[in-house]
Tab-separated table of C-alpha atoms in Angstrom:
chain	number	residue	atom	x	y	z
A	252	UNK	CA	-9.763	21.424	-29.356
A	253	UNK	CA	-11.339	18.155	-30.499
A	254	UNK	CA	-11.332	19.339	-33.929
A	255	UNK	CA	-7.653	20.188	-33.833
A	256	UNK	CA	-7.228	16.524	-32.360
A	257	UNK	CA	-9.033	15.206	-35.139
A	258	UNK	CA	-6.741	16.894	-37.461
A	259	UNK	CA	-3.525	16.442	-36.151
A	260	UNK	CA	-4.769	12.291	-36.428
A	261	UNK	CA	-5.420	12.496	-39.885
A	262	UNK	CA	-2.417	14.462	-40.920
A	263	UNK	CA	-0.751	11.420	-38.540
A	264	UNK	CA	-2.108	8.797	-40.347
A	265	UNK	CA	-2.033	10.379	-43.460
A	266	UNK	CA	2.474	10.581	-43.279
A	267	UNK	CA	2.117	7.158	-41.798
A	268	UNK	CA	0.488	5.224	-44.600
A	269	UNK	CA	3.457	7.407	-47.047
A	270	UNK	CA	5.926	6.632	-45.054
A	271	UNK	CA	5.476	2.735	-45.083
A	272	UNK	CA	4.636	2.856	-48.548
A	273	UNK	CA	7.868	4.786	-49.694
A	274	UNK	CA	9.858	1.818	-47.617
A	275	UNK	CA	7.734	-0.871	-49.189
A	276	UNK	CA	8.534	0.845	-52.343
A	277	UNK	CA	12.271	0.582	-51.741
A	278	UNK	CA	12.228	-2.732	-50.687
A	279	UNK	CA	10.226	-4.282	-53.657
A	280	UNK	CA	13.025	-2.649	-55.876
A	281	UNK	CA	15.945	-4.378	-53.900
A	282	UNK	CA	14.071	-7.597	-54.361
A	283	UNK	CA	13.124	-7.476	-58.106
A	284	UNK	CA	9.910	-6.714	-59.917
A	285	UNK	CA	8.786	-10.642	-59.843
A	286	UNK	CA	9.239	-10.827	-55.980
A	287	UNK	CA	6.061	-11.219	-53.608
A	288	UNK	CA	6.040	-9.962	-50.108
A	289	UNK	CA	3.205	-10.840	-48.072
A	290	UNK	CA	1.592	-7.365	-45.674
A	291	UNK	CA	2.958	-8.245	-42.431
A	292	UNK	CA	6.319	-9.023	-44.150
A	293	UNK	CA	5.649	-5.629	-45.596
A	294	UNK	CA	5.357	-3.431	-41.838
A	295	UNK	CA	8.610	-5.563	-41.157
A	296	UNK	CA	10.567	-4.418	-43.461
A	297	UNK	CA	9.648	-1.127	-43.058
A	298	UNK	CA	10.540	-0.810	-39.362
A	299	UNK	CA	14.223	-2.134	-40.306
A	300	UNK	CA	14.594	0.228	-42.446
A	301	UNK	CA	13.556	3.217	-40.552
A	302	UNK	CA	15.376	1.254	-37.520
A	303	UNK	CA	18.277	1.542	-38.957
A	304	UNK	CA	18.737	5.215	-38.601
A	305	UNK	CA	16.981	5.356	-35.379
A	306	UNK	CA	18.697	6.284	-32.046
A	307	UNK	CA	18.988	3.573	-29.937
A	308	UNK	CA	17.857	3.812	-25.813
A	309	UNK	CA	18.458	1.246	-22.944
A	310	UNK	CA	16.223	0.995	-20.224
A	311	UNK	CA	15.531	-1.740	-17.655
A	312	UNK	CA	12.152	-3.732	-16.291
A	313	UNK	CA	10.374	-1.639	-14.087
A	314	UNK	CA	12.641	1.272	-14.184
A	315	UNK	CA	11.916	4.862	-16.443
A	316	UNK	CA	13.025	5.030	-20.041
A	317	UNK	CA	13.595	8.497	-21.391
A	318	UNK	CA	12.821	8.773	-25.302
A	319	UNK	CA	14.380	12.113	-26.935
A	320	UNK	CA	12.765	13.843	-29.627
A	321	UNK	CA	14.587	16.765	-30.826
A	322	UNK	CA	12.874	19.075	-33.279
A	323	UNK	CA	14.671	22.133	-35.407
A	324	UNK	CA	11.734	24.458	-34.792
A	325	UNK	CA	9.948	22.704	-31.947
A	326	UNK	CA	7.049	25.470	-31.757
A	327	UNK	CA	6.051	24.998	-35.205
A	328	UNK	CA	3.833	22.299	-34.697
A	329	UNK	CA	1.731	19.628	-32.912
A	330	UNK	CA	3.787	16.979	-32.030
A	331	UNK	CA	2.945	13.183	-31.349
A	332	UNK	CA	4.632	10.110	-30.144
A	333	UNK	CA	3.593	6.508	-31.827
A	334	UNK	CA	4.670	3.132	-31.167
A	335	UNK	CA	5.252	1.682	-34.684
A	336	UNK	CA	4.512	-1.922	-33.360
A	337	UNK	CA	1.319	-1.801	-33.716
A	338	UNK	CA	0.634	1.821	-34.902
A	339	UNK	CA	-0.937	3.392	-31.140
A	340	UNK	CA	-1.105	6.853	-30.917
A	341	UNK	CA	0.451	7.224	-27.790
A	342	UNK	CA	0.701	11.182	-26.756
A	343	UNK	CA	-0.823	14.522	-28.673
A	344	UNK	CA	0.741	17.485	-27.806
A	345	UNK	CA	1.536	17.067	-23.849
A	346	UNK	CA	-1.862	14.984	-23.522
A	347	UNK	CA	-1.567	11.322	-23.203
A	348	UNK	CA	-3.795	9.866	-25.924
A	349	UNK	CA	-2.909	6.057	-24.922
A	350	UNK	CA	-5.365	4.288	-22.236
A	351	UNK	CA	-1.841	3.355	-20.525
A	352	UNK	CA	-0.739	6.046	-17.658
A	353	UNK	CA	3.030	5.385	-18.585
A	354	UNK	CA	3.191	7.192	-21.097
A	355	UNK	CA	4.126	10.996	-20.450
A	356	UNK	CA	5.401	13.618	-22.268
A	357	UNK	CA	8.576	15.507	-20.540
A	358	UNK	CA	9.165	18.897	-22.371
A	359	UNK	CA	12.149	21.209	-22.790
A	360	UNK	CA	13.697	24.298	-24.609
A	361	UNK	CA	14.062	21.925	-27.913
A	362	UNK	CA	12.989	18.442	-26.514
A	363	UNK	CA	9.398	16.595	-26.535
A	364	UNK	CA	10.751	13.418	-25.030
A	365	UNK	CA	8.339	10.465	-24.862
A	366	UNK	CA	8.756	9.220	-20.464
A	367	UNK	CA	7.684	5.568	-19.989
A	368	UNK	CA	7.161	4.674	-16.750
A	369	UNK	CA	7.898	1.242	-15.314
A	370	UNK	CA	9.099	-0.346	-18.302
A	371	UNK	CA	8.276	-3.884	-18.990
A	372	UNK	CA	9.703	-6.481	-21.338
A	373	UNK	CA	7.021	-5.989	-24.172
A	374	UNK	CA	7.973	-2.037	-24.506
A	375	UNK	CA	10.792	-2.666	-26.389
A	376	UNK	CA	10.911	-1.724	-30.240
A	377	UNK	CA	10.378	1.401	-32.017
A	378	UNK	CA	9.461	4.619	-31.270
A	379	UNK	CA	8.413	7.182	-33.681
A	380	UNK	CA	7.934	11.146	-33.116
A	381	UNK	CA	6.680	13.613	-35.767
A	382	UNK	CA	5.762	17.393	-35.930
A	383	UNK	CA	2.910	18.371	-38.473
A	384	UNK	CA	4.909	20.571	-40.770
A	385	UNK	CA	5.448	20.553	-44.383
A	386	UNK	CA	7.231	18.543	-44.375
A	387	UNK	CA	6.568	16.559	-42.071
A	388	UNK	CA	9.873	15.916	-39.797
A	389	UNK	CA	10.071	12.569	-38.155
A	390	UNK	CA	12.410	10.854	-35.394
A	391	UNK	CA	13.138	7.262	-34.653
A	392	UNK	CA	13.703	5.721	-31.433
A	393	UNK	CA	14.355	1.806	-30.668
A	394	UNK	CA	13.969	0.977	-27.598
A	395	UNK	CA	16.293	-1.976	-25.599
A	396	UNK	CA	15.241	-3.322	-22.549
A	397	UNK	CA	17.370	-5.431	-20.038
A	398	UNK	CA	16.289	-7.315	-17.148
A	399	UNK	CA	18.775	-6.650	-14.090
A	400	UNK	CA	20.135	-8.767	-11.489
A	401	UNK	CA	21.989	-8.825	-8.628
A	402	UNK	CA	25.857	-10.854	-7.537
A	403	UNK	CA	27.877	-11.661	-4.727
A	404	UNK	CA	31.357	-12.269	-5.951
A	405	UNK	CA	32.725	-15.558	-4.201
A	406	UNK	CA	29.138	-17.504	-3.763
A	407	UNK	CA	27.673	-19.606	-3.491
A	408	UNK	CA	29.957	-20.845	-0.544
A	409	UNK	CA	31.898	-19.076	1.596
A	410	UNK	CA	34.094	-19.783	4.751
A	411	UNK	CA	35.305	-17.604	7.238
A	412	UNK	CA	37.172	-18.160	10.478
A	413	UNK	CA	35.258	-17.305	13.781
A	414	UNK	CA	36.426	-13.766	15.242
A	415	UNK	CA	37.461	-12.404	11.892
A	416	UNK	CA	35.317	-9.500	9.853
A	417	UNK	CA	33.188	-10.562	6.427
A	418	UNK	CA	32.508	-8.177	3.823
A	419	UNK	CA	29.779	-9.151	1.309
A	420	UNK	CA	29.214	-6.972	-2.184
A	421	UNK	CA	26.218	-6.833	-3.742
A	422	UNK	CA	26.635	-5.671	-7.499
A	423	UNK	CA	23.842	-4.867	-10.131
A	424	UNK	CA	24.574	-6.337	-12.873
A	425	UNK	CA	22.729	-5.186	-16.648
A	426	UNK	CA	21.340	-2.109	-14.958
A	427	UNK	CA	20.851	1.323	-16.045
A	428	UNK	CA	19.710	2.622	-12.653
A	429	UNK	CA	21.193	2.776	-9.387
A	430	UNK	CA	18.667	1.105	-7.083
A	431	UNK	CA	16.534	2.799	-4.172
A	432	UNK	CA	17.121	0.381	-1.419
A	433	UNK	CA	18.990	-2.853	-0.733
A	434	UNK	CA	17.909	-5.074	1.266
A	435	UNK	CA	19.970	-7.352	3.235
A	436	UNK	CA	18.918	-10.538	4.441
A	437	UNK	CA	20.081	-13.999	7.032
A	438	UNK	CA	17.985	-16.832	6.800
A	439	UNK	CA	14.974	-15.103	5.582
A	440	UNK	CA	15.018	-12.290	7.927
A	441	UNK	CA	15.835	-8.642	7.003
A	442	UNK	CA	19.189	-7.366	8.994
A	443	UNK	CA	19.776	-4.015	7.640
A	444	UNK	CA	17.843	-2.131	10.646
A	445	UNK	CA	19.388	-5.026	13.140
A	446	UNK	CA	20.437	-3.969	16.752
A	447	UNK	CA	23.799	-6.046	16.056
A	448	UNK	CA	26.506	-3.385	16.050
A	449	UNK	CA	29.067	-5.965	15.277
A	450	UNK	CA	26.308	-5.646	11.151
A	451	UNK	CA	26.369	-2.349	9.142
A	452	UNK	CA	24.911	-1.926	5.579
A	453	UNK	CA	26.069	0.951	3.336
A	454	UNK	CA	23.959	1.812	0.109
A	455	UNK	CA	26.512	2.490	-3.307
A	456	UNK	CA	25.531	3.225	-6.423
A	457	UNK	CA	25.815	-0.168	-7.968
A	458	UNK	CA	24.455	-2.155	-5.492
A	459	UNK	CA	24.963	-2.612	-1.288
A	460	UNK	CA	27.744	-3.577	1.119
A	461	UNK	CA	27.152	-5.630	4.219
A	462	UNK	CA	29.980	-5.858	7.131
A	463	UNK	CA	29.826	-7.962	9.838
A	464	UNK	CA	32.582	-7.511	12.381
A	465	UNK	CA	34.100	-9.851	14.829
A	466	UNK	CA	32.020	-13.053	13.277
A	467	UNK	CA	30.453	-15.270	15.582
A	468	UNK	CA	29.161	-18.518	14.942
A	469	UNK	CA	25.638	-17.680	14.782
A	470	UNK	CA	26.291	-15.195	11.912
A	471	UNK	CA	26.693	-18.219	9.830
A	472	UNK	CA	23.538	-19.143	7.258
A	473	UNK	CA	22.068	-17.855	4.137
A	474	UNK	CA	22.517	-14.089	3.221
A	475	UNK	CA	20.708	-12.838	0.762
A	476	UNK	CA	20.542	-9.664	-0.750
A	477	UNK	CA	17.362	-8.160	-2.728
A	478	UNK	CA	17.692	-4.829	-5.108
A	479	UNK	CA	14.579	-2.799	-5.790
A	480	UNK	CA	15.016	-2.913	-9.251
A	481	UNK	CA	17.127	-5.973	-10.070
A	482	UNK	CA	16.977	-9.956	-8.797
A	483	UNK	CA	17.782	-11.254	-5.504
A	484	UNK	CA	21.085	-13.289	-5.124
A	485	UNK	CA	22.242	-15.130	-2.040
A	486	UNK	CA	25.406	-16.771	-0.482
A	487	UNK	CA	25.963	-19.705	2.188
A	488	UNK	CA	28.177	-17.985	5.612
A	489	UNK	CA	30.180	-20.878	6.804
A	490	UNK	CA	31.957	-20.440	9.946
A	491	UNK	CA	34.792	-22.112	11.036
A	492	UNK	CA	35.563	-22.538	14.977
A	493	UNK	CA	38.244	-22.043	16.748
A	494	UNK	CA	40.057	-25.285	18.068
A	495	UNK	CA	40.263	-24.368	21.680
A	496	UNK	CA	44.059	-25.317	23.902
A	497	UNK	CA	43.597	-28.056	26.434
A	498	UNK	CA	42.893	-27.309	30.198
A	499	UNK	CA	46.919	-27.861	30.817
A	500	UNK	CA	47.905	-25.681	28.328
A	501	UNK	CA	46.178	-22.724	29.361
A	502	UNK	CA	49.109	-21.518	31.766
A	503	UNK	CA	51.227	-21.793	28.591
A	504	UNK	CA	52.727	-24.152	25.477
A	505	UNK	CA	54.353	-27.224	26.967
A	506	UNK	CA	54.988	-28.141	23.327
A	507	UNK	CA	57.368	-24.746	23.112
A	508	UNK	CA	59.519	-24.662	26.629
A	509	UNK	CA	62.183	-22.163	26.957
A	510	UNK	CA	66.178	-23.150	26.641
A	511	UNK	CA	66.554	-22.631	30.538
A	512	UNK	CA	63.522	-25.412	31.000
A	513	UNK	CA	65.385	-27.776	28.114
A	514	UNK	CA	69.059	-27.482	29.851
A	515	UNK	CA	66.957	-27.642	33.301
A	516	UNK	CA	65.493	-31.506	32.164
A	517	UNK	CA	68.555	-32.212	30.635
A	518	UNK	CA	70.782	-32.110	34.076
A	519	UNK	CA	67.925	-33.793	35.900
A	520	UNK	CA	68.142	-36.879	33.557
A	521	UNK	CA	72.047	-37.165	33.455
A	522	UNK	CA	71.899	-37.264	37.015
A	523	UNK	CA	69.216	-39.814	37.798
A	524	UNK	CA	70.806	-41.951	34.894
A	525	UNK	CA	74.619	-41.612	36.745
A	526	UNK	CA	73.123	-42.083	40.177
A	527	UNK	CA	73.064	-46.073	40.586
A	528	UNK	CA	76.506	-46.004	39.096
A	529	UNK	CA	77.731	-44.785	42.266
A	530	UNK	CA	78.205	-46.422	45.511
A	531	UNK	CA	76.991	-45.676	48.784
A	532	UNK	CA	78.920	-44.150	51.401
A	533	UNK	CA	78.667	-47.158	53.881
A	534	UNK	CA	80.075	-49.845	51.509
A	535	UNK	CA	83.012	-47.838	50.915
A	536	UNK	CA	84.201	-47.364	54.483
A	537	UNK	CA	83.003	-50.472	56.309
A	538	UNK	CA	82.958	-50.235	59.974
């Protein structure tokens, strides 16, 4: 088994060095015979031009990344997965030949795909697959990868009037993963396993809903929510009171009486203004 490792490295190294020579080869003619291109212009070059007929994958930080490699005759051969950054043998076969753990190898009917686990920012680039036949067949893979975060559409400031219901949406935004948990929280503490039945928190596939019914004052603050695979965003709660009715208008609006209270004070004030107008009884009959 060593020995066939040993092989299969060779014959990889081998198509590698031919391979980067036939694109330097190509490139020196574009530029003319009198042109000089220094050796890490050189590996450059070379990647754009086998990047440009590679398949192109998105993946984001800390999520999987899934790199096909689909082979004609996929038993004919040993195949192997390099990075073409800096030329590491990554997997032989199903074995793993990198030091890294993230690096798998998923296999199928037709399909030797390349897994990377928790992706970071420095896996992008290309991706190169081979089987050792003659001749050798090669795939190219670039890989993309996106950094996700998380919004809450109205923010940062938002006001709502005490007694009604608030509905905050968290949405991922540049993901290619729905997350595994949302977390929800007010003023730094987590509310999504609260005893507050007026609070519920429903998980959706691109992000998290909080509802808070019947809002009272002290739901007002900073909500935040937090993605397990994006960043956090937050948004200020401001609640607005309710103006409460003065202690004489609590047995109803004196500003609104009725037409039967209006004619009512009407009659009363013809009458008392009328009144003085008219003599008394005494001085009009004399005794």
């Amino acid at each position: 088994m060593r020995i066939a490792l040993i092989l299969v490295t060779l014959v990889f190294e081998i198509n590698l060095y031919f391979t980067e020579s036939e694109a330097m080869q190509q490139q020196k003619k574009t530029n003319g015979d009198n042109a000089i291109v220094r050796t890490d212009d050189n590996n450059k070059l070379a990647d754009e031009e086998l990047g440009a007929r590679a398949r192109q994958v998105v993946a984001q930080k800390g999520g999987t990344a899934t790199l096909p490699c689909k082979f004609s005759e996929p038993g004919a051969g040993i195949v192997t997965w390099v990075r073409r950054r800096d030329r590491q043998l990554l997997t032989v076969g199903t074995a793993t030949h990198s030091v890294d753990n993230r690096f798998m190898i998923r296999v199928s009917s037709s399909d030797w795909a390349l897994v990377i686990r928790r992706v970071t920012l420095d896996d992008a680039g290309l991706y190169e697959c081979q089987i050792a036949t003659y001749p050798v067949e090669q795939h190219f893979v670039r890989l993309a990868v996106t950094e996700a975060y998380s919004v809450i559409p109205g923010g940062p400031d938002l006001h709502v009037k005490q007694g009604s219901s608030l509905k905050l949406e968290c949405h991922l935004m540049a993901a290619t993963e729905p997350p595994n948990f949302v977390f929800w929280y007010q003023e730094g503490r987590m509310i999504n396993y609260d005893a507050d039945p007026r609070v519920s928190v429903e998980l959706t596939q691109n992000g998290s809903i909080l509802k808070v019914e019947k809002i009272k004052i002290t739901h007002g603050g900073n909500y935040t929510c937090s993605p397990s695979n994006a960043k956090s965003s937050s948004v200020n709660i401001h609640v607005i009171e309710e103006e409460e009715k003065p202690a004489a208008m609590h047995g109803g609006d004196r500003r609104n009486p009725s037409p039967a209270i209006l004619a009512s004070n009407f009659l009363a004030s013809l009458l008392a203004a009328v009144s003085w107008r008219i003599p008394a009884f005494s001085s009009l009959y004399p005794t």
